[in-house]
Amino acid sequence: GQNIDQPTEMTATEGAIVQINCTYQTSGFNGLFWYQQHAGEAPTFLSYNVLDGLEEKGRFSSFLSRSKGYSYLLLKELQMKDSASYLCAVRDPNDYKLSFGAGTTVTVRA
Amino acid sequence: DAGITQSPRHKVTETGTPVTLRCHQTENHRYMYWYRQDPGHGLRLIHYSYGVKDTDKGEVSDGYSVSRSKTEDFLLTLESATSSQTSVYFCAISAGDRYNEQFFGPGTRLTVL
């Protein structure tokens, strides 16, 4: 079975940093994805980790520890447009299906 | 946007009515997926396809069937819609050049009264 946990909601101030944690217990692992989803829109791909460590892409970074079943997405220099839901997803190595967490809604306040 | 469209974008129907949702892609990708998204549950896989006429069930497949007679089209059918199938439905393809990540269509909002 797949069990992927994320906090439901987070609030932060414009210009600040927010870290969204994701823990997973899955029957297999072939990479972890982060997606961003604005209200009423489709999810869009943000980042991918398959090896331990930090991947940086502009204001967004994603970290993975496979031994701990743990990842985080770090959003720096928060902007109002970063208010969205952030979805953590683990890929199955056998059939490449994704299992998603329930998502974390981030609200950025002025 | 990976050339994915979904139709219809919005639909209201009555319990017991059959409903078919269409996903269309323009780039010949092999893998296609249907998800539903509900508050508190995130995205849950209904069915997926790994080629023409090749489909398999996801975690919430009861009450749904799919068909893929052409590479570009993946159809999701609710044979007899129920109120519990009120949801937002997303189609996706695996298409990323580097990570084979999934790209999502714009979604269909379905309401079953």
PDB file of C-alpha atoms in Angstrom:
ATOM      1  CA  GLY A   1       0.000   0.000   0.000  1.00  0.00           C
ATOM      2  CA  GLN A   2       0.892   3.639  -0.297  1.00  0.00           C
ATOM      3  CA  ASN A   3       0.838   6.143   2.550  1.00  0.00           C
ATOM      4  CA  ILE A   4       1.896   9.699   1.802  1.00  0.00           C
ATOM      5  CA  ASP A   5       1.461  12.430   4.406  1.00  0.00           C
ATOM      6  CA  GLN A   6       1.675  16.206   4.141  1.00  0.00           C
ATOM      7  CA  PRO A   7       0.368  18.994   6.351  1.00  0.00           C
ATOM      8  CA  THR A   8      -3.025  20.270   5.294  1.00  0.00           C
ATOM      9  CA  GLU A   9      -2.373  23.994   5.477  1.00  0.00           C
ATOM     10  CA  MET A  10       0.462  26.468   6.000  1.00  0.00           C
ATOM     11  CA  THR A  11       0.480  30.251   6.143  1.00  0.00           C
ATOM     12  CA  ALA A  12       3.479  32.514   5.619  1.00  0.00           C
ATOM     13  CA  THR A  13       4.309  36.141   4.964  1.00  0.00           C
ATOM     14  CA  GLU A  14       5.391  37.589   1.659  1.00  0.00           C
ATOM     15  CA  GLY A  15       9.176  37.469   1.360  1.00  0.00           C
ATOM     16  CA  ALA A  16       9.540  34.711   3.935  1.00  0.00           C
ATOM     17  CA  ILE A  17      10.514  31.038   3.559  1.00  0.00           C
ATOM     18  CA  VAL A  18       8.185  28.066   3.923  1.00  0.00           C
ATOM     19  CA  GLN A  19       9.102  24.381   4.131  1.00  0.00           C
ATOM     20  CA  ILE A  20       6.495  21.770   3.201  1.00  0.00           C
ATOM     21  CA  ASN A  21       7.255  18.299   4.508  1.00  0.00           C
ATOM     22  CA  CYS A  22       6.206  15.017   2.939  1.00  0.00           C
ATOM     23  CA  THR A  23       6.672  11.591   4.499  1.00  0.00           C
ATOM     24  CA  TYR A  24       5.971   8.386   2.639  1.00  0.00           C
ATOM     25  CA  GLN A  25       5.653   4.671   3.225  1.00  0.00           C
ATOM     26  CA  THR A  26       5.267   2.931  -0.101  1.00  0.00           C
ATOM     27  CA  SER A  27       5.717  -0.561  -1.459  1.00  0.00           C
ATOM     28  CA  GLY A  28       8.275   0.694  -3.969  1.00  0.00           C
ATOM     29  CA  PHE A  29      10.072   3.895  -4.927  1.00  0.00           C
ATOM     30  CA  ASN A  30      11.137   5.321  -8.253  1.00  0.00           C
ATOM     31  CA  GLY A  31      11.298   9.011  -7.518  1.00  0.00           C
ATOM     32  CA  LEU A  32       9.344  11.723  -5.748  1.00  0.00           C
ATOM     33  CA  PHE A  33       7.613  14.596  -7.495  1.00  0.00           C
ATOM     34  CA  TRP A  34       6.313  17.937  -6.307  1.00  0.00           C
ATOM     35  CA  TYR A  35       3.474  19.650  -8.155  1.00  0.00           C
ATOM     36  CA  GLN A  36       1.910  23.085  -7.715  1.00  0.00           C
ATOM     37  CA  GLN A  37      -1.818  23.569  -8.175  1.00  0.00           C
ATOM     38  CA  HIS A  38      -3.534  26.940  -8.151  1.00  0.00           C
ATOM     39  CA  ALA A  39      -7.220  26.980  -7.241  1.00  0.00           C
ATOM     40  CA  GLY A  40      -9.373  25.862 -10.135  1.00  0.00           C
ATOM     41  CA  GLU A  41      -6.413  24.842 -12.280  1.00  0.00           C
ATOM     42  CA  ALA A  42      -4.503  21.694 -13.173  1.00  0.00           C
ATOM     43  CA  PRO A  43      -1.390  20.585 -11.274  1.00  0.00           C
ATOM     44  CA  THR A  44       1.923  21.642 -12.818  1.00  0.00           C
ATOM     45  CA  PHE A  45       5.276  19.932 -12.334  1.00  0.00           C
ATOM     46  CA  LEU A  46       7.751  21.632  -9.973  1.00  0.00           C
ATOM     47  CA  SER A  47      10.525  19.202  -9.098  1.00  0.00           C
ATOM     48  CA  TYR A  48      11.779  15.624  -9.070  1.00  0.00           C
ATOM     49  CA  ASN A  49      14.108  13.779  -6.689  1.00  0.00           C
ATOM     50  CA  VAL A  50      15.269  10.198  -7.043  1.00  0.00           C
ATOM     51  CA  LEU A  51      18.617  10.359  -5.219  1.00  0.00           C
ATOM     52  CA  ASP A  52      19.236  11.691  -1.716  1.00  0.00           C
ATOM     53  CA  GLY A  53      20.011  15.358  -1.479  1.00  0.00           C
ATOM     54  CA  LEU A  54      18.879  18.788  -2.492  1.00  0.00           C
ATOM     55  CA  GLU A  55      17.710  19.891  -5.925  1.00  0.00           C
ATOM     56  CA  GLU A  56      17.535  23.645  -6.429  1.00  0.00           C
ATOM     57  CA  LYS A  57      15.547  25.434  -9.079  1.00  0.00           C
ATOM     58  CA  GLY A  58      15.362  29.177  -8.612  1.00  0.00           C
ATOM     59  CA  ARG A  59      13.304  30.070  -5.535  1.00  0.00           C
ATOM     60  CA  PHE A  60      12.192  26.448  -5.106  1.00  0.00           C
ATOM     61  CA  SER A  61      14.278  23.598  -3.713  1.00  0.00           C
ATOM     62  CA  SER A  62      13.377  19.999  -2.991  1.00  0.00           C
ATOM     63  CA  PHE A  63      15.139  17.573  -0.675  1.00  0.00           C
ATOM     64  CA  LEU A  64      14.953  13.791  -0.416  1.00  0.00           C
ATOM     65  CA  SER A  65      16.068  11.244   2.164  1.00  0.00           C
ATOM     66  CA  ARG A  66      15.173   7.754   0.950  1.00  0.00           C
ATOM     67  CA  SER A  67      16.279   6.047   4.181  1.00  0.00           C
ATOM     68  CA  LYS A  68      13.879   8.227   6.172  1.00  0.00           C
ATOM     69  CA  GLY A  69      11.048   8.217   3.635  1.00  0.00           C
ATOM     70  CA  TYR A  70      11.085  11.999   3.765  1.00  0.00           C
ATOM     71  CA  SER A  71      11.086  14.935   1.416  1.00  0.00           C
ATOM     72  CA  TYR A  72      10.527  18.644   1.694  1.00  0.00           C
ATOM     73  CA  LEU A  73       9.809  21.474  -0.700  1.00  0.00           C
ATOM     74  CA  LEU A  74      11.357  24.793   0.245  1.00  0.00           C
ATOM     75  CA  LEU A  75       9.859  27.983  -1.126  1.00  0.00           C
ATOM     76  CA  LYS A  76      12.040  31.060  -0.655  1.00  0.00           C
ATOM     77  CA  GLU A  77      11.283  34.770  -1.081  1.00  0.00           C
ATOM     78  CA  LEU A  78       7.584  34.025  -1.049  1.00  0.00           C
ATOM     79  CA  GLN A  79       5.360  35.929  -3.437  1.00  0.00           C
ATOM     80  CA  MET A  80       1.594  36.301  -3.429  1.00  0.00           C
ATOM     81  CA  LYS A  81       1.426  34.146  -6.571  1.00  0.00           C
ATOM     82  CA  ASP A  82       2.905  31.236  -4.577  1.00  0.00           C
ATOM     83  CA  SER A  83      -0.443  30.851  -2.795  1.00  0.00           C
ATOM     84  CA  ALA A  84      -1.477  27.427  -4.048  1.00  0.00           C
ATOM     85  CA  SER A  85      -1.733  23.780  -3.143  1.00  0.00           C
ATOM     86  CA  TYR A  86       1.489  21.745  -3.259  1.00  0.00           C
ATOM     87  CA  LEU A  87       1.230  18.034  -3.981  1.00  0.00           C
ATOM     88  CA  CYS A  88       3.802  15.393  -3.130  1.00  0.00           C
ATOM     89  CA  ALA A  89       3.737  12.222  -5.270  1.00  0.00           C
ATOM     90  CA  VAL A  90       5.747   8.984  -5.249  1.00  0.00           C
ATOM     91  CA  ARG A  91       6.294   6.920  -8.385  1.00  0.00           C
ATOM     92  CA  ASP A  92       6.008   3.151  -8.367  1.00  0.00           C
ATOM     93  CA  PRO A  93       9.025   1.395  -9.936  1.00  0.00           C
ATOM     94  CA  ASN A  94       6.984  -1.397 -11.517  1.00  0.00           C
ATOM     95  CA  ASP A  95       4.313   0.460 -13.428  1.00  0.00           C
ATOM     96  CA  TYR A  96       5.317   4.140 -13.104  1.00  0.00           C
ATOM     97  CA  LYS A  97       2.034   5.077 -11.493  1.00  0.00           C
ATOM     98  CA  LEU A  98       2.009   8.075  -9.150  1.00  0.00           C
ATOM     99  CA  SER A  99       0.519   8.032  -5.667  1.00  0.00           C
ATOM    100  CA  PHE A 100      -0.305  11.488  -4.343  1.00  0.00           C
ATOM    101  CA  GLY A 101      -0.522  12.985  -0.912  1.00  0.00           C
ATOM    102  CA  ALA A 102      -3.623  15.033  -0.119  1.00  0.00           C
ATOM    103  CA  GLY A 103      -1.771  18.294  -0.750  1.00  0.00           C
ATOM    104  CA  THR A 104      -0.697  21.269   1.346  1.00  0.00           C
ATOM    105  CA  THR A 105      -2.475  24.586   0.859  1.00  0.00           C
ATOM    106  CA  VAL A 106      -0.056  27.478   1.277  1.00  0.00           C
ATOM    107  CA  THR A 107      -1.442  30.939   1.863  1.00  0.00           C
ATOM    108  CA  VAL A 108       0.910  33.892   1.441  1.00  0.00           C
ATOM    109  CA  ARG A 109      -0.092  37.028   3.309  1.00  0.00           C
ATOM    110  CA  ALA A 110       1.116  40.558   2.688  1.00  0.00           C
TER     111      ALA A 110
ATOM    112  CA  ASP B   1       0.969  22.512 -22.219  1.00  0.00           C
ATOM    113  CA  ALA B   2       1.741  19.051 -23.672  1.00  0.00           C
ATOM    114  CA  GLY B   3      -1.278  19.305 -25.980  1.00  0.00           C
ATOM    115  CA  ILE B   4      -3.888  17.787 -23.657  1.00  0.00           C
ATOM    116  CA  THR B   5      -7.540  18.729 -23.871  1.00  0.00           C
ATOM    117  CA  GLN B   6     -10.535  17.430 -21.960  1.00  0.00           C
ATOM    118  CA  SER B   7     -14.192  17.569 -22.868  1.00  0.00           C
ATOM    119  CA  PRO B   8     -16.595  18.574 -21.591  1.00  0.00           C
ATOM    120  CA  ARG B   9     -15.059  21.018 -19.111  1.00  0.00           C
ATOM    121  CA  HIS B  10     -18.209  21.151 -17.014  1.00  0.00           C
ATOM    122  CA  LYS B  11     -21.143  18.767 -16.797  1.00  0.00           C
ATOM    123  CA  VAL B  12     -24.203  18.434 -14.606  1.00  0.00           C
ATOM    124  CA  THR B  13     -26.083  15.170 -14.828  1.00  0.00           C
ATOM    125  CA  GLU B  14     -28.583  13.106 -12.880  1.00  0.00           C
ATOM    126  CA  THR B  15     -28.083   9.935 -10.883  1.00  0.00           C
ATOM    127  CA  GLY B  16     -28.294   6.831 -13.051  1.00  0.00           C
ATOM    128  CA  THR B  17     -27.290   8.600 -16.262  1.00  0.00           C
ATOM    129  CA  PRO B  18     -24.320   7.332 -18.272  1.00  0.00           C
ATOM    130  CA  VAL B  19     -21.510   9.870 -18.710  1.00  0.00           C
ATOM    131  CA  THR B  20     -18.414   9.798 -20.902  1.00  0.00           C
ATOM    132  CA  LEU B  21     -15.454  12.118 -20.466  1.00  0.00           C
ATOM    133  CA  ARG B  22     -12.890  12.504 -23.212  1.00  0.00           C
ATOM    134  CA  CYS B  23      -9.163  13.147 -22.996  1.00  0.00           C
ATOM    135  CA  HIS B  24      -7.312  14.032 -26.183  1.00  0.00           C
ATOM    136  CA  GLN B  25      -3.570  14.435 -26.707  1.00  0.00           C
ATOM    137  CA  THR B  26      -1.770  15.616 -29.801  1.00  0.00           C
ATOM    138  CA  GLU B  27       1.755  14.286 -29.208  1.00  0.00           C
ATOM    139  CA  ASN B  28       1.461  10.507 -29.458  1.00  0.00           C
ATOM    140  CA  HIS B  29       2.404   9.674 -25.876  1.00  0.00           C
ATOM    141  CA  ARG B  30       1.994   6.087 -24.780  1.00  0.00           C
ATOM    142  CA  TYR B  31       0.864   6.476 -21.148  1.00  0.00           C
ATOM    143  CA  MET B  32      -2.400   8.187 -20.224  1.00  0.00           C
ATOM    144  CA  TYR B  33      -4.151   8.424 -16.858  1.00  0.00           C
ATOM    145  CA  TRP B  34      -7.498   9.373 -15.355  1.00  0.00           C
ATOM    146  CA  TYR B  35      -7.618  10.841 -11.822  1.00  0.00           C
ATOM    147  CA  ARG B  36     -10.333  12.255  -9.646  1.00  0.00           C
ATOM    148  CA  GLN B  37      -9.668  14.997  -7.130  1.00  0.00           C
ATOM    149  CA  ASP B  38     -11.768  15.525  -4.032  1.00  0.00           C
ATOM    150  CA  PRO B  39     -11.179  17.718  -0.968  1.00  0.00           C
ATOM    151  CA  GLY B  40      -9.068  15.922   1.607  1.00  0.00           C
ATOM    152  CA  HIS B  41      -8.100  13.111  -0.759  1.00  0.00           C
ATOM    153  CA  GLY B  42      -5.809  14.691  -3.277  1.00  0.00           C
ATOM    154  CA  LEU B  43      -5.507  13.051  -6.676  1.00  0.00           C
ATOM    155  CA  ARG B  44      -6.551   9.404  -6.882  1.00  0.00           C
ATOM    156  CA  LEU B  45      -5.899   7.213  -9.898  1.00  0.00           C
ATOM    157  CA  ILE B  46      -8.997   5.702 -11.525  1.00  0.00           C
ATOM    158  CA  HIS B  47      -7.592   3.921 -14.573  1.00  0.00           C
ATOM    159  CA  TYR B  48      -4.566   4.215 -16.778  1.00  0.00           C
ATOM    160  CA  SER B  49      -3.471   3.112 -20.232  1.00  0.00           C
ATOM    161  CA  TYR B  50      -0.074   2.007 -21.516  1.00  0.00           C
ATOM    162  CA  GLY B  51      -1.067   1.745 -25.166  1.00  0.00           C
ATOM    163  CA  VAL B  52      -3.963   1.301 -27.576  1.00  0.00           C
ATOM    164  CA  LYS B  53      -6.403  -1.188 -26.050  1.00  0.00           C
ATOM    165  CA  ASP B  54      -4.054  -1.662 -23.037  1.00  0.00           C
ATOM    166  CA  THR B  55      -5.603  -0.411 -19.816  1.00  0.00           C
ATOM    167  CA  ASP B  56      -5.469  -1.240 -16.135  1.00  0.00           C
ATOM    168  CA  LYS B  57      -7.222  -0.286 -12.928  1.00  0.00           C
ATOM    169  CA  GLY B  58      -6.115   2.292 -10.400  1.00  0.00           C
ATOM    170  CA  GLU B  59      -7.033   2.579  -6.737  1.00  0.00           C
ATOM    171  CA  VAL B  60     -10.610   3.877  -7.225  1.00  0.00           C
ATOM    172  CA  SER B  61     -11.825   2.083 -10.365  1.00  0.00           C
ATOM    173  CA  ASP B  62     -15.211   0.807  -9.135  1.00  0.00           C
ATOM    174  CA  GLY B  63     -18.043   2.355 -11.155  1.00  0.00           C
ATOM    175  CA  TYR B  64     -15.746   3.483 -13.969  1.00  0.00           C
ATOM    176  CA  SER B  65     -14.623   1.988 -17.253  1.00  0.00           C
ATOM    177  CA  VAL B  66     -12.180   3.245 -19.876  1.00  0.00           C
ATOM    178  CA  SER B  67     -11.383   2.717 -23.500  1.00  0.00           C
ATOM    179  CA  ARG B  68      -8.481   3.611 -25.745  1.00  0.00           C
ATOM    180  CA  SER B  69      -9.058   2.759 -29.376  1.00  0.00           C
ATOM    181  CA  LYS B  70      -6.624   5.397 -30.680  1.00  0.00           C
ATOM    182  CA  THR B  71      -3.343   6.658 -29.236  1.00  0.00           C
ATOM    183  CA  GLU B  72      -4.669  10.192 -28.935  1.00  0.00           C
ATOM    184  CA  ASP B  73      -7.948   9.506 -27.133  1.00  0.00           C
ATOM    185  CA  PHE B  74      -8.628   8.050 -23.698  1.00  0.00           C
ATOM    186  CA  LEU B  75     -12.277   7.858 -22.661  1.00  0.00           C
ATOM    187  CA  LEU B  76     -13.632   7.539 -19.126  1.00  0.00           C
ATOM    188  CA  THR B  77     -17.190   6.246 -18.743  1.00  0.00           C
ATOM    189  CA  LEU B  78     -19.448   6.283 -15.735  1.00  0.00           C
ATOM    190  CA  GLU B  79     -21.986   3.637 -16.671  1.00  0.00           C
ATOM    191  CA  SER B  80     -24.578   4.840 -14.153  1.00  0.00           C
ATOM    192  CA  ALA B  81     -23.502   8.010 -12.394  1.00  0.00           C
ATOM    193  CA  THR B  82     -23.918   8.331  -8.628  1.00  0.00           C
ATOM    194  CA  SER B  83     -23.653  11.389  -6.379  1.00  0.00           C
ATOM    195  CA  SER B  84     -20.395  10.003  -4.943  1.00  0.00           C
ATOM    196  CA  GLN B  85     -18.855  10.474  -8.392  1.00  0.00           C
ATOM    197  CA  THR B  86     -19.291  14.234  -8.187  1.00  0.00           C
ATOM    198  CA  SER B  87     -15.690  15.380  -8.508  1.00  0.00           C
ATOM    199  CA  VAL B  88     -13.099  17.091 -10.647  1.00  0.00           C
ATOM    200  CA  TYR B  89     -11.591  14.678 -13.161  1.00  0.00           C
ATOM    201  CA  PHE B  90      -8.093  15.169 -14.549  1.00  0.00           C
ATOM    202  CA  CYS B  91      -6.476  13.390 -17.430  1.00  0.00           C
ATOM    203  CA  ALA B  92      -2.681  13.152 -17.549  1.00  0.00           C
ATOM    204  CA  ILE B  93       0.082  11.872 -19.809  1.00  0.00           C
ATOM    205  CA  SER B  94       3.660  10.834 -19.054  1.00  0.00           C
ATOM    206  CA  ALA B  95       5.659  13.083 -21.290  1.00  0.00           C
ATOM    207  CA  GLY B  96       8.624  14.739 -19.589  1.00  0.00           C
ATOM    208  CA  ASP B  97      11.850  14.545 -21.563  1.00  0.00           C
ATOM    209  CA  ARG B  98      14.058  14.219 -18.517  1.00  0.00           C
ATOM    210  CA  TYR B  99      11.991  12.706 -15.708  1.00  0.00           C
ATOM    211  CA  ASN B 100       9.018  11.306 -17.591  1.00  0.00           C
ATOM    212  CA  GLU B 101       6.851  13.468 -15.385  1.00  0.00           C
ATOM    213  CA  GLN B 102       3.113  13.641 -15.828  1.00  0.00           C
ATOM    214  CA  PHE B 103       1.383  16.585 -17.471  1.00  0.00           C
ATOM    215  CA  PHE B 104      -2.252  17.258 -16.671  1.00  0.00           C
ATOM    216  CA  GLY B 105      -5.192  18.366 -18.745  1.00  0.00           C
ATOM    217  CA  PRO B 106      -7.384  21.300 -17.620  1.00  0.00           C
ATOM    218  CA  GLY B 107      -9.900  19.092 -15.801  1.00  0.00           C
ATOM    219  CA  THR B 108     -13.611  18.345 -16.008  1.00  0.00           C
ATOM    220  CA  ARG B 109     -15.923  19.374 -13.204  1.00  0.00           C
ATOM    221  CA  LEU B 110     -18.721  16.796 -12.960  1.00  0.00           C
ATOM    222  CA  THR B 111     -21.773  17.231 -10.750  1.00  0.00           C
ATOM    223  CA  VAL B 112     -24.184  14.320 -10.273  1.00  0.00           C
ATOM    224  CA  LEU B 113     -27.518  15.393  -8.808  1.00  0.00           C
TER     225      LEU B 113
END
